[in-house]
Amino acid sequence: MPAYPAPDLVRLYRALRLIRRSEEEIARIYPTDKIKSPVHLSIGQEAVSVGVCDALRADDFVSPTYRCHAAYLAKGGDLKAMFAELYGKASGCARGRGGSMHMIGLDHNIIGASAVVGTTVPVALGYALALKREGKGRVVALFLGDGATEEGVFYESLNFASLHRLPALFVCENNFYAIHAPLAKRWATARLCERVATFGIPAHMIPQSDVLEIRSKAAECLEAIRAGAGPAFLECHTYRWREHVGPGEDYDFGYRNRDELRPWQDKDAVSTLGASLDPGERARVDAAVEAEIAAAIEAAEQAEWPDTRELHNYVYAD
Amino acid sequence: MSMPTDGGRLLRYVDALREGIAQEMERDPRVFLFGLDVDDHKGIQGSTLGLLDQFGPERVFGTPMSEDAMTGVAIGAAMAGLRPIHVHIRMDFLLLCMNQLINIAAKAHSMYGGAVRVPLVVRSMIGKSWGQGAQHSQALYSMFMHVPGLKVVAPSNANDAKGCMIAAIRDDNPVIFVEHRLLYPTQAVVPESSYTVEFGRARVCARGKDITLVGVSNMVVECLRARELLLDAGIEAEVIDPISLAPLDSTTVLESALRTRRLLVADNTWTNCGASAEILARVAESGGVEAGVRMARIGFAATTCPPSPPLENEFYPNPAKIASAAYALVRGNNDDWAPDPERAALSYQLQFRGPF
Ligand SMILES: Cc1ncc(C[n+]2csc(CCOP(=O)(O)OP(=O)(O)O)c2C)c(N)n1
Ligand SMILES: [Mg+2]
């Protein structure tokens, strides 16, 4: 793994911190009902989005899942447009017509997210097909959960991506649960990377959720993909700290407990990377992140509602 | 229809569903229940809670996220003599099951000349509001009404929920069972013993002489509230619940409409090619036109469901909108009567508060 110079570490930390704090703010605001949209928070999982997206070029694409805030922000998505979307305001990234599960940011090549698990996997490959034709070495990084690998469309997509050597980096965020169902109740074997490899796709497992390791591995895969090697697959182990949907925690319902959480908190990317920085530098980043989030929330509060006369807009493209 | 043997007690819709399922599982060892999340601590909003403990993991189990394959498995198990109940937390996810349901489940009995049967119940939830947005808000039952071989039921109260569930489990055909989430906490008198509610027989829920309101699922509740608002304007509405959409009892609706001369159908979905279109078409074809019955329907706005609150308010029908539409049918469109805003606000159901 290459040693990362200090400016890179600061940039990575800033992205991690922005996502963590934005989502903590969402959780804080949520009980007021100002955000009327089912939120799936990535708190605890930020390292995957940040590590992968930091290795992407600005002109590459990312395809997030419905748990989309992290990948959206990591790829440079507009924070104000995200908060406005959560509030259902006209200045939202989908004009208040998407909500939390449908962030989109084409100005930063962020493909729209879908609430139906697995549906965006082949859609992202459609983008990859177009990028292959374009021939400029651009890549799509497509995110999916461990649950999504159980859908038939996942295997159909792997086969097609490999068959056509599509420039796609599959990123599976394996957080060990689909809602409350653990892997053991859903997978006949845990050998996901082996399954994927049989399609002729190089597959790598990253068990510790180390943001630098994720970044390095992603960069290595991207280089090969850009050179025409076809798709690659990363299985990143990670852990969701909050409940599946909503702002709270859920360690007291019997399906998991805090002992499982603790090791993940110990190696939390936000705090470990933060602790490795110069304290003054870290404080400056933290302050800038807080100011940016406060401004985005304030802007969302003040923003206009969509005009109800536009209810029927966008059903068909003109 | 098998009649209950006791008077019953107040029970919530969600508990009536569970009781019906439990009684059938007790009675018939071939019945089993499966689907995503049926065995977790939330138990599909409580409708499957306790069933795992009572019947064990062979008859109550969660599945991988593989709706297409699981539907095929359910169909095969049904052909092989079991009686599966496949549960989906949202009707939107049935779109992943369409091929199996429509190409196999609906057709197997007839394309194999009666050699096999598919006694399958597919439960799925529909809902309203709270920013669920484009892909978590759809009530797609008319797609299933379109296909011969499938039955579709959408009970609106706890009593029918239990009776329809038992009837669906005993039915030798695939039954799409539609449950509106806002109905889950509503209570009705439900007998403790086992009984069935016959499919294809509508119920007149309230009598009236001026207009016939037909509501599907939760729209029955909204029609009953609209009826109260209309009483302020001196209009007495008759309210009909079709209970099952396939088979559909349009005779009861026709008889009522011939009396009241006005018919308004309120649906929890788009009107295009929907249950509302089918109900009006049948009434029109079988005498409604000759009798001069004035007809209209109300449902979702013909657009994708937006989560933004002001857009969402415009998107959904509600008791005040139903009352206004009914008033226009009765008194003519020129009149701009609107229900008293305070009473209209009170007529809203307590809304489901997110996230799930
Ligand atoms: C096709 C489909 N089936 C069911 C659901 C309900 N559902 C929403 S999220 C989820 C679990 C997804 O798990 P995973 O892919 O591991 O992603 P995670 O939530 O852990 O990020 C389920 C079952 C859905 N949205 N889409
Ligand atoms: Mg998961």
XYZ file of C-alpha atoms and ligand atoms in Angstrom:
701
model
C 0.000 0.000 0.000
C 1.497 3.368 -0.929
C 2.181 5.890 1.832
C -0.284 8.748 1.584
C 1.032 12.308 1.796
C -0.553 14.613 4.333
C -2.733 16.604 1.882
C -4.349 13.360 0.705
C -5.087 12.352 4.272
C -6.658 15.721 5.003
C -8.831 15.438 1.904
C -9.953 11.930 2.865
C -10.665 12.995 6.422
C -12.667 15.973 5.261
C -14.888 13.739 3.122
C -15.376 11.224 5.930
C -16.174 13.931 8.415
C -18.607 15.700 6.084
C -20.620 12.519 5.587
C -20.598 11.550 9.257
C -21.678 14.967 10.469
C -24.259 15.480 7.733
C -25.957 12.242 8.652
C -25.766 12.973 12.371
C -27.534 16.231 11.588
C -30.168 14.379 9.577
C -30.744 12.131 12.581
C -30.994 15.181 14.846
C -33.532 16.943 12.626
C -35.530 13.819 11.833
C -37.917 13.784 14.821
C -39.201 17.249 13.805
C -40.723 15.681 10.666
C -39.074 18.308 8.487
C -37.434 15.440 6.644
C -40.397 13.335 5.578
C -38.562 10.619 3.739
C -37.277 7.212 4.823
C -33.560 7.740 5.547
C -31.012 4.914 5.366
C -27.934 6.277 7.066
C -24.363 5.243 6.257
C -22.970 6.222 9.649
C -20.119 3.722 10.226
C -19.855 2.828 6.529
C -18.307 6.079 5.238
C -14.868 4.595 4.528
C -16.165 2.544 1.603
C -17.683 5.459 -0.303
C -14.800 7.764 0.513
C -12.044 5.268 -0.290
C -13.585 4.322 -3.630
C -14.734 7.762 -4.759
C -11.421 9.368 -3.870
C -9.755 6.999 -6.323
C -12.173 7.986 -9.104
C -11.568 10.768 -11.580
C -14.025 13.648 -11.598
C -15.316 12.475 -14.974
C -15.956 8.906 -13.771
C -19.431 7.884 -12.632
C -20.750 6.534 -9.366
C -23.993 4.585 -8.904
C -25.140 4.611 -5.262
C -27.725 2.381 -3.569
C -30.754 3.848 -1.739
C -28.329 4.202 1.213
C -26.944 6.933 -0.975
C -25.907 9.977 1.032
C -22.323 8.753 1.526
C -21.512 7.936 -2.095
C -23.315 11.092 -3.254
C -21.204 13.315 -1.003
C -17.983 11.363 -1.533
C -18.280 11.893 -5.291
C -18.642 15.627 -4.702
C -22.437 15.915 -4.766
C -23.818 19.296 -3.720
C -24.593 19.309 0.005
C -27.185 22.084 -0.250
C -29.036 20.209 -2.990
C -29.000 17.064 -0.829
C -30.473 18.744 2.243
C -33.041 20.568 0.121
C -34.041 17.220 -1.387
C -34.446 15.713 2.071
C -36.702 18.638 3.004
C -38.730 18.193 -0.209
C -37.842 21.651 -1.486
C -37.737 22.846 -5.088
C -33.974 23.396 -4.923
C -33.377 19.724 -4.098
C -31.173 17.662 -6.393
C -34.339 15.960 -7.713
C -36.569 19.048 -7.165
C -38.279 17.410 -4.192
C -39.500 14.537 -6.339
C -37.005 11.923 -5.194
C -36.376 12.117 -1.471
C -33.654 10.443 0.551
C -33.551 7.232 -1.487
C -33.256 8.891 -4.898
C -30.342 11.312 -4.800
C -28.906 12.245 -8.173
C -26.158 14.661 -9.211
C -25.348 14.499 -12.883
C -23.124 17.571 -12.604
C -20.778 15.297 -10.659
C -21.636 12.122 -12.594
C -23.703 10.696 -9.763
C -26.254 8.297 -11.236
C -29.741 8.394 -9.656
C -30.361 5.989 -6.772
C -33.269 3.533 -6.552
C -35.259 2.202 -3.596
C -35.761 -1.216 -5.148
C -32.740 -3.275 -4.178
C -30.481 -4.341 -7.031
C -32.281 -2.364 -9.717
C -29.432 0.052 -10.348
C -26.779 -2.637 -10.890
C -27.627 -3.244 -14.568
C -28.538 0.414 -15.071
C -25.024 1.373 -14.037
C -23.716 -1.186 -16.525
C -25.687 0.637 -19.209
C -23.647 3.718 -18.365
C -20.522 1.550 -18.506
C -21.533 0.313 -21.947
C -21.835 3.897 -23.125
C -18.458 4.789 -21.587
C -16.811 1.838 -23.283
C -18.114 3.061 -26.627
C -16.871 6.548 -25.832
C -13.367 5.123 -25.378
C -11.965 7.765 -23.024
C -11.121 5.369 -20.206
C -13.944 6.499 -17.960
C -15.338 4.059 -15.400
C -18.542 3.491 -13.403
C -18.178 2.549 -9.739
C -21.435 0.847 -8.807
C -22.433 0.236 -5.216
C -24.588 -2.581 -3.922
C -25.351 -4.173 -0.563
C -24.790 -7.770 0.474
C -28.542 -8.306 0.140
C -28.531 -7.167 -3.451
C -26.189 -10.051 -4.351
C -29.118 -12.410 -3.739
C -31.177 -10.993 -6.572
C -30.982 -12.838 -9.875
C -30.245 -9.581 -11.661
C -26.888 -9.399 -9.883
C -25.634 -12.600 -11.508
C -27.090 -11.666 -14.870
C -25.225 -8.379 -14.582
C -21.905 -9.974 -13.608
C -22.073 -12.234 -16.619
C -22.855 -9.443 -19.038
C -20.257 -7.088 -17.578
C -17.544 -9.697 -17.949
C -18.703 -10.865 -21.366
C -18.494 -7.311 -22.680
C -15.461 -6.241 -20.614
C -17.376 -3.268 -19.329
C -15.495 -0.524 -17.459
C -17.255 -1.123 -14.152
C -16.024 -1.418 -10.593
C -18.552 -3.350 -8.491
C -18.389 -2.250 -4.856
C -20.299 -4.507 -2.483
C -20.778 -2.925 0.940
C -21.121 -6.068 3.003
C -22.509 -4.896 6.341
C -23.663 -8.448 7.184
C -27.368 -7.621 7.304
C -30.289 -7.083 4.997
C -32.623 -5.149 7.276
C -32.487 -7.497 10.298
C -31.594 -10.731 8.519
C -27.954 -11.808 9.041
C -25.889 -13.387 6.262
C -26.134 -16.837 7.846
C -29.871 -16.876 7.174
C -29.468 -15.756 3.562
C -26.248 -17.129 2.047
C -25.516 -20.823 1.506
C -21.812 -19.910 1.711
C -19.994 -16.681 2.518
C -17.626 -17.091 -0.448
C -18.928 -14.122 -2.415
C -15.610 -13.266 -4.047
C -15.239 -16.841 -5.259
C -18.708 -16.741 -6.763
C -17.913 -13.531 -8.576
C -14.512 -14.791 -9.739
C -16.123 -17.673 -11.639
C -17.461 -15.048 -14.038
C -13.886 -14.106 -14.861
C -14.023 -10.975 -12.745
C -11.112 -10.272 -10.374
C -12.638 -10.022 -6.907
C -11.003 -8.732 -3.728
C -12.198 -8.782 -0.173
C -11.278 -5.923 2.150
C -12.209 -7.038 5.650
C -11.072 -4.199 7.911
C -12.759 -1.219 6.299
C -9.453 0.673 6.269
C -10.068 3.720 4.127
C -6.506 3.797 2.774
C -6.594 0.137 1.861
C -9.939 0.599 0.121
C -8.570 3.588 -1.758
C -5.421 1.753 -2.850
C -7.257 -1.356 -3.964
C -9.835 0.697 -5.845
C -7.082 2.686 -7.566
C -5.349 -0.523 -8.613
C -8.588 -1.965 -10.033
C -9.441 1.284 -11.804
C -6.106 1.358 -13.565
C -6.685 -2.117 -14.975
C -10.280 -1.291 -15.919
C -9.199 1.856 -17.750
C -6.648 -0.215 -19.640
C -9.486 -2.405 -20.950
C -9.242 -5.386 -18.589
C -13.004 -5.406 -17.949
C -14.858 -5.217 -14.630
C -13.503 -5.756 -11.122
C -15.240 -6.469 -7.847
C -14.557 -5.265 -4.302
C -16.254 -6.804 -1.296
C -15.798 -4.288 1.511
C -16.766 -5.477 4.952
C -18.312 -2.696 6.966
C -20.902 -2.134 9.666
C -24.078 -0.095 9.880
C -24.175 1.635 13.251
C -27.750 2.877 13.150
C -31.027 1.087 12.445
C -31.689 -0.074 8.878
C -33.976 2.864 8.168
C -34.490 5.861 10.405
C -32.314 7.884 12.763
C -32.043 5.635 15.814
C -30.037 2.688 17.075
C -31.366 -0.858 17.306
C -29.174 -2.959 19.546
C -31.951 -3.956 21.939
C -34.220 -6.015 19.706
C -32.330 -9.267 19.809
C -31.034 -9.460 16.272
C -27.627 -7.936 17.079
C -25.862 -6.378 20.034
C -23.273 -3.784 20.946
C -20.477 -6.342 21.285
C -20.690 -6.735 17.535
C -20.541 -2.966 17.045
C -17.560 -2.252 19.296
C -14.696 -3.513 17.089
C -16.063 -1.457 14.232
C -16.197 1.645 16.369
C -12.623 0.985 17.488
C -11.383 1.095 13.913
C -13.748 3.865 12.836
C -12.182 5.682 9.884
C -13.448 9.111 10.914
C -11.826 9.045 14.337
C -8.673 7.103 13.488
C -7.799 9.184 10.462
C -8.766 12.339 12.362
C -6.461 11.383 15.242
C -3.554 10.924 12.852
C -3.767 14.517 11.608
C -2.146 17.585 13.038
C -4.647 18.805 15.672
C -4.719 22.338 14.305
C -5.355 21.066 10.805
C -8.068 18.770 12.050
C -9.778 21.586 13.942
C -9.782 23.745 10.812
C -11.358 20.935 8.764
C -13.961 20.249 11.439
C -14.921 23.900 11.644
C -15.211 24.224 7.881
C -17.381 21.089 7.713
C -19.675 22.384 10.455
C -20.076 25.712 8.684
C -20.850 24.027 5.382
C -23.501 21.768 6.934
C -25.092 24.599 8.908
C -25.331 26.659 5.731
C -26.899 23.753 3.824
C -29.512 23.154 6.521
C -30.308 26.854 6.753
C -30.679 27.030 2.978
C -33.005 24.012 2.996
C -35.129 25.563 5.739
C -35.481 28.797 3.788
C -35.914 27.244 0.341
C -39.211 27.394 -1.568
C -41.586 24.463 -1.785
C -42.235 23.131 -5.271
C -45.195 24.860 -6.907
C -48.200 22.527 -6.690
C -49.167 23.562 -10.223
C -46.089 21.588 -11.314
C -47.437 18.303 -9.954
C -47.747 16.873 -13.459
C -44.367 18.082 -14.689
C -41.662 15.605 -15.660
C -44.017 12.674 -16.280
C -42.910 12.712 -19.893
C -39.841 14.376 -21.354
C -40.873 17.144 -23.727
C -69.202 -18.454 3.226
C -68.767 -20.195 6.562
C -70.327 -18.365 9.463
C -68.608 -17.599 12.739
C -69.959 -19.308 15.804
C -69.287 -16.586 18.342
C -70.042 -12.897 18.695
C -66.453 -11.792 18.646
C -64.509 -8.911 20.184
C -62.751 -5.776 18.977
C -59.571 -6.663 17.129
C -57.128 -4.659 15.038
C -56.812 -5.438 11.336
C -53.184 -6.486 11.760
C -54.094 -8.910 14.553
C -57.040 -10.260 12.591
C -54.692 -11.127 9.729
C -52.359 -12.946 12.085
C -55.207 -14.759 13.800
C -56.619 -15.948 10.484
C -53.232 -17.228 9.369
C -52.540 -18.920 12.705
C -55.904 -20.672 12.737
C -55.392 -22.028 9.244
C -51.830 -23.138 10.036
C -53.206 -24.903 13.084
C -55.962 -26.585 11.062
C -53.908 -27.499 7.987
C -50.253 -28.604 8.244
C -49.765 -27.944 4.531
C -49.971 -24.171 5.107
C -46.649 -22.350 5.500
C -45.606 -18.697 5.530
C -42.427 -17.190 4.134
C -40.953 -14.024 2.666
C -38.429 -11.325 3.482
C -38.500 -10.319 7.151
C -41.505 -12.407 8.226
C -39.425 -13.805 11.105
C -37.777 -10.675 12.500
C -38.730 -8.718 15.623
C -40.987 -6.383 13.661
C -42.903 -9.256 12.068
C -44.356 -7.350 9.084
C -45.847 -4.621 11.304
C -46.945 -7.327 13.732
C -48.965 -9.385 11.276
C -46.581 -12.357 11.528
C -45.326 -11.883 15.112
C -45.356 -15.039 17.163
C -45.960 -17.371 14.231
C -42.348 -18.575 14.199
C -42.597 -19.539 17.885
C -45.929 -21.226 17.367
C -45.176 -23.175 14.175
C -41.379 -23.409 13.964
C -38.828 -22.509 11.307
C -39.962 -25.143 8.808
C -43.298 -23.428 8.397
C -42.326 -19.802 9.062
C -39.107 -18.509 7.536
C -37.403 -15.480 6.033
C -35.795 -15.718 2.609
C -32.861 -14.288 0.695
C -33.629 -11.207 -1.382
C -34.700 -13.269 -4.361
C -38.335 -12.448 -5.023
C -38.450 -13.882 -8.517
C -37.078 -17.287 -7.501
C -39.037 -17.357 -4.223
C -42.263 -16.824 -6.140
C -41.408 -19.750 -8.387
C -40.626 -21.859 -5.326
C -43.989 -20.917 -3.819
C -45.769 -21.891 -7.012
C -43.974 -25.233 -7.257
C -44.635 -25.993 -3.598
C -48.307 -25.191 -4.161
C -48.457 -27.512 -7.177
C -46.759 -30.196 -5.063
C -49.501 -30.037 -2.458
C -48.390 -27.418 0.057
C -50.268 -24.163 0.656
C -47.783 -21.263 0.764
C -48.375 -17.717 1.951
C -45.691 -15.486 0.415
C -45.380 -12.107 2.116
C -44.105 -8.816 0.666
C -43.801 -5.678 2.748
C -44.662 -3.519 -0.263
C -46.690 -4.114 -3.365
C -43.967 -2.411 -5.435
C -41.811 -5.502 -4.917
C -44.391 -7.709 -6.626
C -42.999 -6.275 -9.841
C -40.072 -8.667 -9.345
C -42.553 -11.561 -9.174
C -44.656 -10.712 -12.209
C -43.255 -13.278 -14.601
C -43.821 -16.195 -12.240
C -47.219 -14.959 -11.083
C -48.617 -14.172 -14.501
C -46.901 -16.734 -16.727
C -47.017 -19.675 -14.335
C -49.292 -19.190 -11.324
C -52.209 -17.672 -13.212
C -52.060 -20.115 -16.106
C -50.856 -23.469 -14.797
C -54.290 -24.855 -13.978
C -55.659 -24.150 -17.430
C -52.607 -24.666 -19.618
C -52.056 -28.091 -18.084
C -55.714 -28.944 -18.553
C -56.599 -28.925 -14.881
C -53.781 -31.319 -13.923
C -52.309 -28.957 -11.303
C -53.604 -26.333 -8.908
C -51.771 -23.362 -7.394
C -53.204 -22.700 -3.928
C -50.983 -19.696 -3.200
C -51.606 -16.529 -1.183
C -49.428 -13.509 -1.994
C -49.721 -10.864 0.705
C -48.543 -7.344 -0.002
C -48.925 -3.938 1.586
C -49.923 -0.647 0.051
C -49.855 2.732 1.789
C -50.291 6.468 1.665
C -48.078 9.492 2.140
C -45.152 10.333 4.400
C -42.662 10.778 1.624
C -42.459 7.160 0.514
C -41.965 8.482 -2.964
C -41.971 6.964 -6.403
C -41.174 3.304 -5.764
C -42.699 2.679 -2.332
C -46.202 4.000 -2.902
C -47.755 1.972 -5.680
C -50.996 0.004 -5.471
C -50.689 -2.158 -8.545
C -53.639 -4.513 -8.072
C -55.316 -3.679 -11.354
C -52.372 -5.305 -13.150
C -53.385 -8.571 -11.515
C -57.126 -7.996 -12.096
C -56.259 -7.963 -15.779
C -55.107 -11.572 -15.800
C -57.516 -14.542 -15.818
C -56.587 -17.134 -13.226
C -55.630 -14.716 -10.454
C -57.913 -13.578 -7.657
C -57.433 -10.186 -6.035
C -58.844 -9.168 -2.655
C -58.477 -5.920 -0.718
C -60.421 -6.077 2.558
C -61.054 -2.757 4.302
C -61.716 -3.828 7.896
C -60.502 -6.344 10.448
C -63.518 -8.604 10.125
C -63.163 -9.000 6.375
C -59.372 -9.221 6.720
C -59.625 -12.392 8.778
C -62.429 -13.922 6.759
C -60.744 -13.135 3.453
C -57.402 -14.460 4.679
C -58.931 -17.790 5.649
C -60.842 -17.939 2.372
C -57.661 -17.102 0.430
C -55.680 -19.858 2.141
C -58.436 -22.395 1.429
C -58.806 -21.265 -2.177
C -57.193 -23.562 -4.756
C -56.118 -20.582 -6.880
C -53.454 -17.905 -6.529
C -54.873 -15.005 -4.510
C -53.239 -11.557 -4.431
C -54.040 -10.197 -0.970
C -53.807 -6.404 -0.701
C -53.435 -4.749 2.709
C -53.431 -0.982 3.236
C -51.066 -0.005 6.000
C -53.367 2.721 7.343
C -55.928 0.008 8.033
C -53.601 -2.042 10.254
C -54.447 -0.271 13.524
C -58.192 0.022 12.785
C -60.471 -2.154 14.867
C -63.641 -4.100 14.122
C -65.632 -6.817 15.839
C -63.959 -10.067 14.836
C -65.215 -13.523 15.850
C -62.678 -15.706 17.605
C -63.681 -18.792 15.670
C -62.763 -19.473 12.096
C -64.919 -18.151 9.232
C -64.576 -17.165 5.602
C -65.690 -14.104 3.669
C -66.802 -15.041 0.185
C -64.988 -13.445 -2.752
C -67.123 -11.729 -5.378
C -69.736 -10.318 -3.065
C -69.689 -6.586 -2.371
C -70.991 -5.094 0.858
C -73.163 -2.028 1.273
C -71.497 -0.282 4.221
C -73.870 2.687 4.527
C -77.227 3.373 2.956
C -78.067 6.547 1.035
C -80.293 7.725 -1.783
C -78.391 10.500 -3.573
C -75.131 8.989 -4.791
C -73.252 5.692 -4.707
C -69.651 5.850 -3.501
C -67.488 2.793 -4.141
C -64.185 2.675 -2.251
C -61.393 0.172 -2.676
C -59.493 -0.933 0.462
C -58.657 2.146 2.547
C -60.846 4.272 0.267
C -63.867 2.685 1.948
C -62.818 4.497 5.116
C -62.291 7.747 3.206
C -65.666 7.367 1.481
C -67.390 6.891 4.839
C -65.780 10.133 6.030
C -66.743 11.878 2.823
C -70.288 10.656 3.455
C -70.321 12.513 6.786
C -69.092 15.713 5.117
C -71.767 15.380 2.430
C -74.505 15.142 5.045
C -73.762 18.822 5.820
C -74.856 19.623 2.280
C -77.953 17.462 2.626
C -76.572 14.692 0.441
C -76.982 11.086 1.520
C -74.351 8.831 0.020
C -74.500 5.062 -0.195
C -71.060 3.499 0.375
C -70.077 0.154 -1.141
C -67.015 -1.993 -0.477
C -66.327 -4.504 -3.271
C -63.972 -6.439 -0.895
C -62.684 -8.563 -3.760
C -61.667 -7.038 -7.082
C -61.358 -10.324 -8.945
C -63.936 -11.735 -8.896
C -65.727 -8.381 -8.875
C -69.346 -7.985 -7.817
C -70.546 -5.167 -10.045
C -74.179 -6.209 -9.668
C -74.428 -4.747 -6.177
C -72.874 -1.527 -7.469
C -75.225 -1.424 -10.468
C -78.334 -1.933 -8.334
C -77.296 0.917 -6.081
C -76.332 3.235 -8.944
C -79.641 2.620 -10.696
C -81.327 3.864 -7.538
C -79.092 6.857 -6.780
C -78.362 7.772 -10.435
C -74.830 8.851 -9.540
C -71.737 6.754 -9.091
C -68.306 7.808 -7.861
C -65.498 5.274 -7.486
C -62.569 6.214 -5.225
C -59.334 4.268 -5.573
C -55.898 4.233 -3.859
C -54.107 4.312 -7.159
C -54.169 5.852 -10.606
C -57.498 5.743 -12.400
C -56.073 4.803 -15.830
C -56.978 1.171 -16.542
C -57.579 0.748 -12.823
C -60.211 -0.955 -10.662
C -62.230 2.257 -10.941
C -62.237 2.011 -14.734
C -63.382 -1.602 -14.569
C -66.202 -0.878 -12.133
C -67.539 2.029 -14.185
C -67.221 0.084 -17.433
C -69.269 -2.786 -16.040
C -71.979 -0.474 -14.754
C -72.003 1.395 -18.058
C -72.260 -1.829 -20.071
C -75.035 -3.339 -18.025
C -77.644 -0.603 -17.979
C -75.967 2.363 -16.342
C -75.782 4.368 -19.543
C -79.412 3.764 -20.533
C -80.498 4.725 -17.035
C -78.556 7.972 -17.268
C -76.293 7.256 -14.284
C -73.711 10.035 -13.960
C -70.303 8.526 -13.285
C -66.891 9.707 -12.178
C -63.816 8.380 -10.443
C -61.100 9.749 -8.244
C -57.626 8.417 -7.467
C -53.959 9.385 -7.541
C -52.966 12.258 -9.788
C -51.636 10.854 -13.064
C -48.025 11.448 -12.121
C -45.204 9.770 -10.193
C -45.735 9.979 -6.428
C -43.657 12.903 -5.149
C -42.322 12.902 -1.563
C -42.334 16.696 -1.202
C -45.218 17.421 1.226
C -47.145 20.045 -0.801
C -46.923 17.977 -3.964
C -47.885 14.860 -2.062
C -51.011 16.548 -0.692
C -52.069 17.343 -4.217
C -51.267 13.845 -5.363
C -53.548 11.866 -3.048
C -57.336 11.801 -2.891
C -58.821 12.484 0.544
C -62.288 12.671 2.118
C -62.718 16.364 1.261
C -61.791 15.784 -2.377
C -64.130 12.793 -2.558
C -66.948 14.853 -1.021
C -66.373 17.699 -3.484
C -66.369 15.338 -6.446
C -69.546 13.672 -5.173
C -71.204 17.044 -4.676
C -70.401 18.026 -8.244
C -71.990 14.809 -9.527
C -75.148 15.386 -7.501
C -75.650 19.130 -7.855
C -73.860 19.836 -11.142
C -70.344 21.030 -11.732
C -71.086 24.733 -11.535
C -71.560 24.818 -7.846
C -68.346 25.455 -5.911
C -69.324 23.916 -2.606
C -66.470 22.651 -0.479
C -66.764 20.839 2.823
C -66.256 22.875 5.968
C -62.446 23.000 6.311
C -62.448 22.230 10.027
C -64.667 19.202 9.608
C -62.648 18.149 6.575
C -59.421 18.326 8.578
C -60.981 16.170 11.288
C -61.994 13.644 8.686
C -58.400 12.824 7.869
C -57.028 9.608 9.195
C -54.193 9.777 11.605
C -51.371 9.527 9.112
C -48.732 6.874 9.237
C -45.556 8.504 10.511
C -42.330 7.203 8.958
C -39.977 5.873 8.233
C -41.463 2.382 7.891
C -36.364 -5.827 -4.451
C -36.543 -5.365 -3.054
N -36.935 -6.249 -2.117
C -37.081 -5.848 -0.845
C -36.833 -4.574 -0.478
C -36.960 -4.156 0.971
N -35.618 -3.876 1.462
C -35.129 -2.621 1.487
S -33.532 -2.580 1.939
C -33.462 -4.233 2.153
C -32.191 -4.886 2.593
C -31.060 -4.610 1.681
O -29.900 -5.149 2.196
P -28.495 -4.845 1.569
O -28.535 -5.015 0.081
O -27.502 -5.666 2.293
O -28.259 -3.288 1.835
P -28.105 -2.523 3.235
O -29.474 -2.037 3.605
O -27.533 -3.439 4.226
O -27.230 -1.362 2.918
C -34.695 -4.808 1.865
C -34.992 -6.240 1.997
C -36.465 -3.665 -1.501
N -36.278 -2.364 -1.238
N -36.321 -4.083 -2.760
Mg -26.457 -5.200 3.993
